[in-house]
């Protein structure tokens, strides 16, 4: 039998923010499209604390991009996580430019210390969910005791002022987590197109969301809510 939250979300518009908030509270994914003049990509986004091995399999098979965990700036700072560009001493890291942004959000790659290889679905789900639980009470987490680096899960560090500073999937996902009152840690994974070799189009991603009863949001919906309260 389906939970009451399912029937409630079905009554909401397919792209409704309230449906997205309900989905996140239930541990379900939301598809988020960023601006057409930015990446113009759709990511599948989960609240990290609720991620299971089957969710990781979905991200691998249905999305296909890089599976990353975005953390709020405050949580990442508490964990002592730097931006990766601050650590790179190799010449390849000099004067890095990104066409759609002014910097990358990448931080360290990590594994939870109780995983084995770190890459299988069970291991990545353990690392991801433990990052989510740690983000709930970061002051009580000994990060180095629980996680090691390098690992198989990329962490992302959100901008200090979130959407005021940057409007990537990192910040959009963390903003949605805040609206849903779940820990400020989310999994993001780009949806790719097997036929074109590029990003999955907005329309095809929206169709995928419809087939699977997932909520689809444009970035403007989240930005407007955060801006206007």
PDB file of C-alpha atoms in Angstrom:
ATOM      1  CA  UNK A   1       0.000   0.000   0.000  1.00  0.00           C
ATOM      2  CA  UNK A   2       1.359   3.434  -0.948  1.00  0.00           C
ATOM      3  CA  UNK A   3       2.006   5.966   1.836  1.00  0.00           C
ATOM      4  CA  UNK A   4      -0.351   8.934   2.290  1.00  0.00           C
ATOM      5  CA  UNK A   5       2.400  11.279   1.112  1.00  0.00           C
ATOM      6  CA  UNK A   6       2.312   9.603  -2.304  1.00  0.00           C
ATOM      7  CA  UNK A   7      -1.344  10.400  -2.974  1.00  0.00           C
ATOM      8  CA  UNK A   8      -0.816  13.900  -1.665  1.00  0.00           C
ATOM      9  CA  UNK A   9       2.082  14.586  -4.004  1.00  0.00           C
ATOM     10  CA  UNK A  10       0.153  13.202  -6.961  1.00  0.00           C
ATOM     11  CA  UNK A  11      -2.433  15.978  -6.513  1.00  0.00           C
ATOM     12  CA  UNK A  12       0.231  18.658  -6.815  1.00  0.00           C
ATOM     13  CA  UNK A  13       1.457  20.073 -10.153  1.00  0.00           C
ATOM     14  CA  UNK A  14       4.230  17.982 -11.683  1.00  0.00           C
ATOM     15  CA  UNK A  15       6.706  20.808 -11.159  1.00  0.00           C
ATOM     16  CA  UNK A  16       5.325  22.077  -7.813  1.00  0.00           C
ATOM     17  CA  UNK A  17       7.746  23.190  -5.166  1.00  0.00           C
ATOM     18  CA  UNK A  18       5.570  21.777  -2.390  1.00  0.00           C
ATOM     19  CA  UNK A  19       5.716  18.382  -4.090  1.00  0.00           C
ATOM     20  CA  UNK A  20       9.505  18.643  -4.206  1.00  0.00           C
ATOM     21  CA  UNK A  21       9.663  19.521  -0.525  1.00  0.00           C
ATOM     22  CA  UNK A  22       7.419  16.560   0.331  1.00  0.00           C
ATOM     23  CA  UNK A  23       9.543  14.266  -1.812  1.00  0.00           C
ATOM     24  CA  UNK A  24      12.742  15.346  -0.064  1.00  0.00           C
ATOM     25  CA  UNK A  25      11.165  14.840   3.341  1.00  0.00           C
ATOM     26  CA  UNK A  26      10.269  11.308   2.240  1.00  0.00           C
ATOM     27  CA  UNK A  27      13.789  10.621   0.985  1.00  0.00           C
ATOM     28  CA  UNK A  28      12.716  10.639  -2.667  1.00  0.00           C
ATOM     29  CA  UNK A  29      14.562  12.258  -5.587  1.00  0.00           C
ATOM     30  CA  UNK A  30      13.815  15.543  -7.342  1.00  0.00           C
ATOM     31  CA  UNK A  31      15.027  16.439 -10.830  1.00  0.00           C
ATOM     32  CA  UNK A  32      16.429  19.965 -11.044  1.00  0.00           C
ATOM     33  CA  UNK A  33      17.229  21.860 -14.247  1.00  0.00           C
ATOM     34  CA  UNK A  34      19.653  24.736 -13.917  1.00  0.00           C
ATOM     35  CA  UNK A  35      19.628  27.815 -16.135  1.00  0.00           C
ATOM     36  CA  UNK A  36      19.742  27.366 -19.923  1.00  0.00           C
ATOM     37  CA  UNK A  37      22.592  29.889 -20.085  1.00  0.00           C
ATOM     38  CA  UNK A  38      24.569  28.039 -17.412  1.00  0.00           C
ATOM     39  CA  UNK A  39      25.143  24.253 -17.630  1.00  0.00           C
ATOM     40  CA  UNK A  40      21.659  23.675 -19.080  1.00  0.00           C
ATOM     41  CA  UNK A  41      21.646  20.265 -17.425  1.00  0.00           C
ATOM     42  CA  UNK A  42      19.243  18.257 -15.300  1.00  0.00           C
ATOM     43  CA  UNK A  43      20.510  16.505 -12.177  1.00  0.00           C
ATOM     44  CA  UNK A  44      18.811  13.811 -10.151  1.00  0.00           C
ATOM     45  CA  UNK A  45      19.037  15.032  -6.563  1.00  0.00           C
ATOM     46  CA  UNK A  46      18.470  12.996  -3.391  1.00  0.00           C
ATOM     47  CA  UNK A  47      18.714  13.963   0.287  1.00  0.00           C
ATOM     48  CA  UNK A  48      21.989  12.254   1.176  1.00  0.00           C
ATOM     49  CA  UNK A  49      20.969  10.789   4.535  1.00  0.00           C
ATOM     50  CA  UNK A  50      18.249   8.662   2.903  1.00  0.00           C
ATOM     51  CA  UNK A  51      20.281   7.187   0.032  1.00  0.00           C
ATOM     52  CA  UNK A  52      20.242   3.411  -0.406  1.00  0.00           C
ATOM     53  CA  UNK A  53      22.212   1.063  -2.696  1.00  0.00           C
ATOM     54  CA  UNK A  54      19.251   0.937  -5.110  1.00  0.00           C
ATOM     55  CA  UNK A  55      19.304   4.732  -5.297  1.00  0.00           C
ATOM     56  CA  UNK A  56      22.986   4.636  -6.238  1.00  0.00           C
ATOM     57  CA  UNK A  57      22.154   2.071  -8.926  1.00  0.00           C
ATOM     58  CA  UNK A  58      19.498   4.419 -10.315  1.00  0.00           C
ATOM     59  CA  UNK A  59      22.001   7.257 -10.450  1.00  0.00           C
ATOM     60  CA  UNK A  60      24.483   5.042 -12.303  1.00  0.00           C
ATOM     61  CA  UNK A  61      21.995   3.601 -14.757  1.00  0.00           C
ATOM     62  CA  UNK A  62      19.430   6.335 -15.299  1.00  0.00           C
ATOM     63  CA  UNK A  63      21.546   9.459 -14.834  1.00  0.00           C
ATOM     64  CA  UNK A  64      25.093   8.364 -15.664  1.00  0.00           C
ATOM     65  CA  UNK A  65      26.971  11.455 -14.553  1.00  0.00           C
ATOM     66  CA  UNK A  66      29.313  11.919 -11.614  1.00  0.00           C
ATOM     67  CA  UNK A  67      27.776  10.956  -8.270  1.00  0.00           C
ATOM     68  CA  UNK A  68      28.631  13.707  -5.785  1.00  0.00           C
ATOM     69  CA  UNK A  69      27.559  14.788  -2.328  1.00  0.00           C
ATOM     70  CA  UNK A  70      27.027  18.515  -1.928  1.00  0.00           C
ATOM     71  CA  UNK A  71      27.428  19.945   1.574  1.00  0.00           C
ATOM     72  CA  UNK A  72      26.495  23.367   2.854  1.00  0.00           C
ATOM     73  CA  UNK A  73      29.417  25.744   3.235  1.00  0.00           C
ATOM     74  CA  UNK A  74      29.009  25.758   7.017  1.00  0.00           C
ATOM     75  CA  UNK A  75      29.061  21.964   7.268  1.00  0.00           C
ATOM     76  CA  UNK A  76      32.055  21.666   4.943  1.00  0.00           C
ATOM     77  CA  UNK A  77      33.921  24.271   6.994  1.00  0.00           C
ATOM     78  CA  UNK A  78      33.137  22.399  10.216  1.00  0.00           C
ATOM     79  CA  UNK A  79      34.508  19.224   8.621  1.00  0.00           C
ATOM     80  CA  UNK A  80      37.611  21.112   7.495  1.00  0.00           C
ATOM     81  CA  UNK A  81      36.916  20.438   3.818  1.00  0.00           C
ATOM     82  CA  UNK A  82      38.667  22.845   1.435  1.00  0.00           C
ATOM     83  CA  UNK A  83      37.870  23.615  -2.176  1.00  0.00           C
ATOM     84  CA  UNK A  84      39.984  21.217  -4.244  1.00  0.00           C
ATOM     85  CA  UNK A  85      41.560  24.087  -6.166  1.00  0.00           C
ATOM     86  CA  UNK A  86      43.120  25.272  -2.902  1.00  0.00           C
ATOM     87  CA  UNK A  87      45.043  22.000  -2.622  1.00  0.00           C
ATOM     88  CA  UNK A  88      46.244  21.513  -6.182  1.00  0.00           C
ATOM     89  CA  UNK A  89      49.912  22.305  -6.635  1.00  0.00           C
ATOM     90  CA  UNK A  90      50.256  20.804 -10.124  1.00  0.00           C
ATOM     91  CA  UNK A  91      50.609  23.289 -13.038  1.00  0.00           C
ATOM     92  CA  UNK A  92      47.438  21.835 -14.583  1.00  0.00           C
ATOM     93  CA  UNK A  93      45.522  23.515 -11.787  1.00  0.00           C
ATOM     94  CA  UNK A  94      46.795  26.992 -12.596  1.00  0.00           C
ATOM     95  CA  UNK A  95      44.386  29.539 -14.067  1.00  0.00           C
ATOM     96  CA  UNK A  96      41.559  27.044 -14.335  1.00  0.00           C
ATOM     97  CA  UNK A  97      38.552  28.493 -16.150  1.00  0.00           C
ATOM     98  CA  UNK A  98      35.003  27.143 -16.402  1.00  0.00           C
ATOM     99  CA  UNK A  99      32.848  28.510 -19.196  1.00  0.00           C
ATOM    100  CA  UNK A 100      29.625  28.425 -17.189  1.00  0.00           C
ATOM    101  CA  UNK A 101      30.998  29.562 -13.805  1.00  0.00           C
ATOM    102  CA  UNK A 102      33.853  31.302 -12.055  1.00  0.00           C
ATOM    103  CA  UNK A 103      34.991  28.290 -10.007  1.00  0.00           C
ATOM    104  CA  UNK A 104      34.378  24.644  -9.192  1.00  0.00           C
ATOM    105  CA  UNK A 105      32.667  23.386  -6.031  1.00  0.00           C
ATOM    106  CA  UNK A 106      34.790  20.218  -5.820  1.00  0.00           C
ATOM    107  CA  UNK A 107      36.340  19.340  -2.477  1.00  0.00           C
ATOM    108  CA  UNK A 108      37.843  16.011  -1.350  1.00  0.00           C
ATOM    109  CA  UNK A 109      36.925  12.522  -2.542  1.00  0.00           C
ATOM    110  CA  UNK A 110      36.064  10.271   0.391  1.00  0.00           C
ATOM    111  CA  UNK A 111      35.098   6.772   1.508  1.00  0.00           C
ATOM    112  CA  UNK A 112      33.484   5.871   4.807  1.00  0.00           C
ATOM    113  CA  UNK A 113      36.041   3.937   6.824  1.00  0.00           C
ATOM    114  CA  UNK A 114      33.742   0.927   7.179  1.00  0.00           C
ATOM    115  CA  UNK A 115      33.548   0.349   3.413  1.00  0.00           C
ATOM    116  CA  UNK A 116      35.759  -2.069   1.475  1.00  0.00           C
ATOM    117  CA  UNK A 117      36.668  -0.946  -2.053  1.00  0.00           C
ATOM    118  CA  UNK A 118      34.407   2.090  -1.732  1.00  0.00           C
ATOM    119  CA  UNK A 119      33.024   1.928  -5.288  1.00  0.00           C
ATOM    120  CA  UNK A 120      30.251  -0.708  -5.192  1.00  0.00           C
ATOM    121  CA  UNK A 121      26.687   0.458  -4.650  1.00  0.00           C
ATOM    122  CA  UNK A 122      26.589  -0.750  -1.040  1.00  0.00           C
ATOM    123  CA  UNK A 123      29.818   1.079  -0.228  1.00  0.00           C
ATOM    124  CA  UNK A 124      28.914   4.321  -1.945  1.00  0.00           C
ATOM    125  CA  UNK A 125      25.479   4.303  -0.344  1.00  0.00           C
ATOM    126  CA  UNK A 126      27.134   3.861   3.058  1.00  0.00           C
ATOM    127  CA  UNK A 127      29.505   6.759   2.438  1.00  0.00           C
ATOM    128  CA  UNK A 128      26.751   9.002   1.080  1.00  0.00           C
ATOM    129  CA  UNK A 129      24.216   8.291   3.820  1.00  0.00           C
ATOM    130  CA  UNK A 130      26.826   8.678   6.554  1.00  0.00           C
ATOM    131  CA  UNK A 131      27.802  12.072   5.106  1.00  0.00           C
ATOM    132  CA  UNK A 132      24.133  13.018   5.275  1.00  0.00           C
ATOM    133  CA  UNK A 133      23.771  11.898   8.889  1.00  0.00           C
ATOM    134  CA  UNK A 134      27.012  13.672   9.822  1.00  0.00           C
ATOM    135  CA  UNK A 135      25.722  16.895   8.267  1.00  0.00           C
ATOM    136  CA  UNK A 136      22.784  16.872  10.695  1.00  0.00           C
ATOM    137  CA  UNK A 137      25.123  17.473  13.663  1.00  0.00           C
ATOM    138  CA  UNK A 138      28.508  18.390  12.183  1.00  0.00           C
ATOM    139  CA  UNK A 139      29.938  19.671  15.471  1.00  0.00           C
ATOM    140  CA  UNK A 140      29.725  16.173  16.940  1.00  0.00           C
ATOM    141  CA  UNK A 141      31.416  14.469  13.970  1.00  0.00           C
ATOM    142  CA  UNK A 142      35.097  13.532  13.945  1.00  0.00           C
ATOM    143  CA  UNK A 143      35.342  13.636  10.167  1.00  0.00           C
ATOM    144  CA  UNK A 144      38.790  12.074   9.868  1.00  0.00           C
ATOM    145  CA  UNK A 145      37.772   9.225  12.160  1.00  0.00           C
ATOM    146  CA  UNK A 146      34.733   8.378  10.004  1.00  0.00           C
ATOM    147  CA  UNK A 147      35.978   9.108   6.477  1.00  0.00           C
ATOM    148  CA  UNK A 148      39.228   8.791   4.592  1.00  0.00           C
ATOM    149  CA  UNK A 149      40.556  10.342   1.403  1.00  0.00           C
ATOM    150  CA  UNK A 150      41.088   9.751  -1.474  1.00  0.00           C
ATOM    151  CA  UNK A 151      37.872   7.834  -1.986  1.00  0.00           C
ATOM    152  CA  UNK A 152      35.083   7.142  -4.435  1.00  0.00           C
ATOM    153  CA  UNK A 153      32.513   9.774  -3.494  1.00  0.00           C
ATOM    154  CA  UNK A 154      33.175  13.342  -4.585  1.00  0.00           C
ATOM    155  CA  UNK A 155      32.225  15.994  -2.076  1.00  0.00           C
ATOM    156  CA  UNK A 156      31.115  19.461  -3.159  1.00  0.00           C
ATOM    157  CA  UNK A 157      31.272  22.603  -1.030  1.00  0.00           C
ATOM    158  CA  UNK A 158      28.443  25.076  -1.492  1.00  0.00           C
ATOM    159  CA  UNK A 159      29.083  28.811  -1.797  1.00  0.00           C
ATOM    160  CA  UNK A 160      29.043  30.738   1.515  1.00  0.00           C
ATOM    161  CA  UNK A 161      25.904  32.724   0.652  1.00  0.00           C
ATOM    162  CA  UNK A 162      24.373  29.903  -1.358  1.00  0.00           C
ATOM    163  CA  UNK A 163      22.209  31.174  -4.259  1.00  0.00           C
ATOM    164  CA  UNK A 164      23.317  34.767  -3.754  1.00  0.00           C
ATOM    165  CA  UNK A 165      26.849  33.687  -4.708  1.00  0.00           C
ATOM    166  CA  UNK A 166      26.324  30.810  -7.115  1.00  0.00           C
ATOM    167  CA  UNK A 167      23.404  29.000  -8.761  1.00  0.00           C
ATOM    168  CA  UNK A 168      24.776  25.545  -9.448  1.00  0.00           C
ATOM    169  CA  UNK A 169      23.136  22.244  -8.615  1.00  0.00           C
ATOM    170  CA  UNK A 170      25.221  22.230  -5.436  1.00  0.00           C
ATOM    171  CA  UNK A 171      23.517  25.365  -4.145  1.00  0.00           C
ATOM    172  CA  UNK A 172      20.088  24.517  -5.565  1.00  0.00           C
ATOM    173  CA  UNK A 173      20.107  21.129  -3.843  1.00  0.00           C
ATOM    174  CA  UNK A 174      21.233  22.565  -0.514  1.00  0.00           C
ATOM    175  CA  UNK A 175      18.561  25.260  -0.773  1.00  0.00           C
ATOM    176  CA  UNK A 176      15.902  22.587  -1.350  1.00  0.00           C
ATOM    177  CA  UNK A 177      17.210  20.633   1.645  1.00  0.00           C
ATOM    178  CA  UNK A 178      16.795  23.769   3.744  1.00  0.00           C
ATOM    179  CA  UNK A 179      13.217  24.246   2.570  1.00  0.00           C
ATOM    180  CA  UNK A 180      12.470  20.605   3.429  1.00  0.00           C
ATOM    181  CA  UNK A 181      14.232  20.838   6.810  1.00  0.00           C
ATOM    182  CA  UNK A 182      16.478  17.857   6.135  1.00  0.00           C
ATOM    183  CA  UNK A 183      20.251  17.749   6.726  1.00  0.00           C
ATOM    184  CA  UNK A 184      22.218  20.082   4.391  1.00  0.00           C
ATOM    185  CA  UNK A 185      23.748  17.281   2.341  1.00  0.00           C
ATOM    186  CA  UNK A 186      22.414  16.172  -1.049  1.00  0.00           C
ATOM    187  CA  UNK A 187      23.452  13.782  -3.797  1.00  0.00           C
ATOM    188  CA  UNK A 188      23.610  15.291  -7.275  1.00  0.00           C
ATOM    189  CA  UNK A 189      24.175  13.403 -10.527  1.00  0.00           C
ATOM    190  CA  UNK A 190      23.907  14.747 -14.079  1.00  0.00           C
ATOM    191  CA  UNK A 191      21.528  13.070 -16.507  1.00  0.00           C
ATOM    192  CA  UNK A 192      23.357  12.116 -19.694  1.00  0.00           C
ATOM    193  CA  UNK A 193      22.113  11.097 -23.139  1.00  0.00           C
ATOM    194  CA  UNK A 194      23.404   7.783 -24.513  1.00  0.00           C
ATOM    195  CA  UNK A 195      22.482   8.698 -28.089  1.00  0.00           C
ATOM    196  CA  UNK A 196      23.932  12.197 -28.387  1.00  0.00           C
ATOM    197  CA  UNK A 197      26.849  11.857 -26.013  1.00  0.00           C
ATOM    198  CA  UNK A 198      25.772  15.102 -24.351  1.00  0.00           C
ATOM    199  CA  UNK A 199      23.492  16.098 -21.513  1.00  0.00           C
ATOM    200  CA  UNK A 200      19.948  14.748 -21.515  1.00  0.00           C
ATOM    201  CA  UNK A 201      17.620  17.450 -22.799  1.00  0.00           C
ATOM    202  CA  UNK A 202      15.239  19.211 -20.475  1.00  0.00           C
ATOM    203  CA  UNK A 203      12.227  17.736 -22.274  1.00  0.00           C
ATOM    204  CA  UNK A 204      13.546  14.169 -22.139  1.00  0.00           C
ATOM    205  CA  UNK A 205      14.432  14.569 -18.477  1.00  0.00           C
ATOM    206  CA  UNK A 206      10.939  15.890 -17.747  1.00  0.00           C
ATOM    207  CA  UNK A 207       9.459  12.877 -19.556  1.00  0.00           C
ATOM    208  CA  UNK A 208      11.612  10.562 -17.421  1.00  0.00           C
ATOM    209  CA  UNK A 209      10.344  12.328 -14.309  1.00  0.00           C
ATOM    210  CA  UNK A 210       6.762  11.866 -15.428  1.00  0.00           C
ATOM    211  CA  UNK A 211       7.213   8.145 -16.129  1.00  0.00           C
ATOM    212  CA  UNK A 212       8.651   7.589 -12.674  1.00  0.00           C
ATOM    213  CA  UNK A 213       6.398   9.963 -10.725  1.00  0.00           C
ATOM    214  CA  UNK A 214       9.362  12.152  -9.773  1.00  0.00           C
ATOM    215  CA  UNK A 215       9.114  15.889  -9.282  1.00  0.00           C
ATOM    216  CA  UNK A 216      10.778  18.095 -11.906  1.00  0.00           C
ATOM    217  CA  UNK A 217      11.828  21.657 -11.034  1.00  0.00           C
ATOM    218  CA  UNK A 218      13.467  24.515 -12.868  1.00  0.00           C
ATOM    219  CA  UNK A 219      16.067  26.422 -10.879  1.00  0.00           C
ATOM    220  CA  UNK A 220      13.932  29.568 -11.004  1.00  0.00           C
ATOM    221  CA  UNK A 221      11.287  27.898  -8.821  1.00  0.00           C
ATOM    222  CA  UNK A 222      13.778  27.342  -5.982  1.00  0.00           C
ATOM    223  CA  UNK A 223      15.441  30.746  -6.400  1.00  0.00           C
ATOM    224  CA  UNK A 224      12.103  32.573  -6.289  1.00  0.00           C
ATOM    225  CA  UNK A 225      11.053  30.762  -3.108  1.00  0.00           C
ATOM    226  CA  UNK A 226      14.345  31.460  -1.361  1.00  0.00           C
ATOM    227  CA  UNK A 227      14.277  35.090  -2.475  1.00  0.00           C
ATOM    228  CA  UNK A 228      10.678  35.788  -1.486  1.00  0.00           C
ATOM    229  CA  UNK A 229      10.365  33.454   1.479  1.00  0.00           C
TER     230      UNK A 229
END
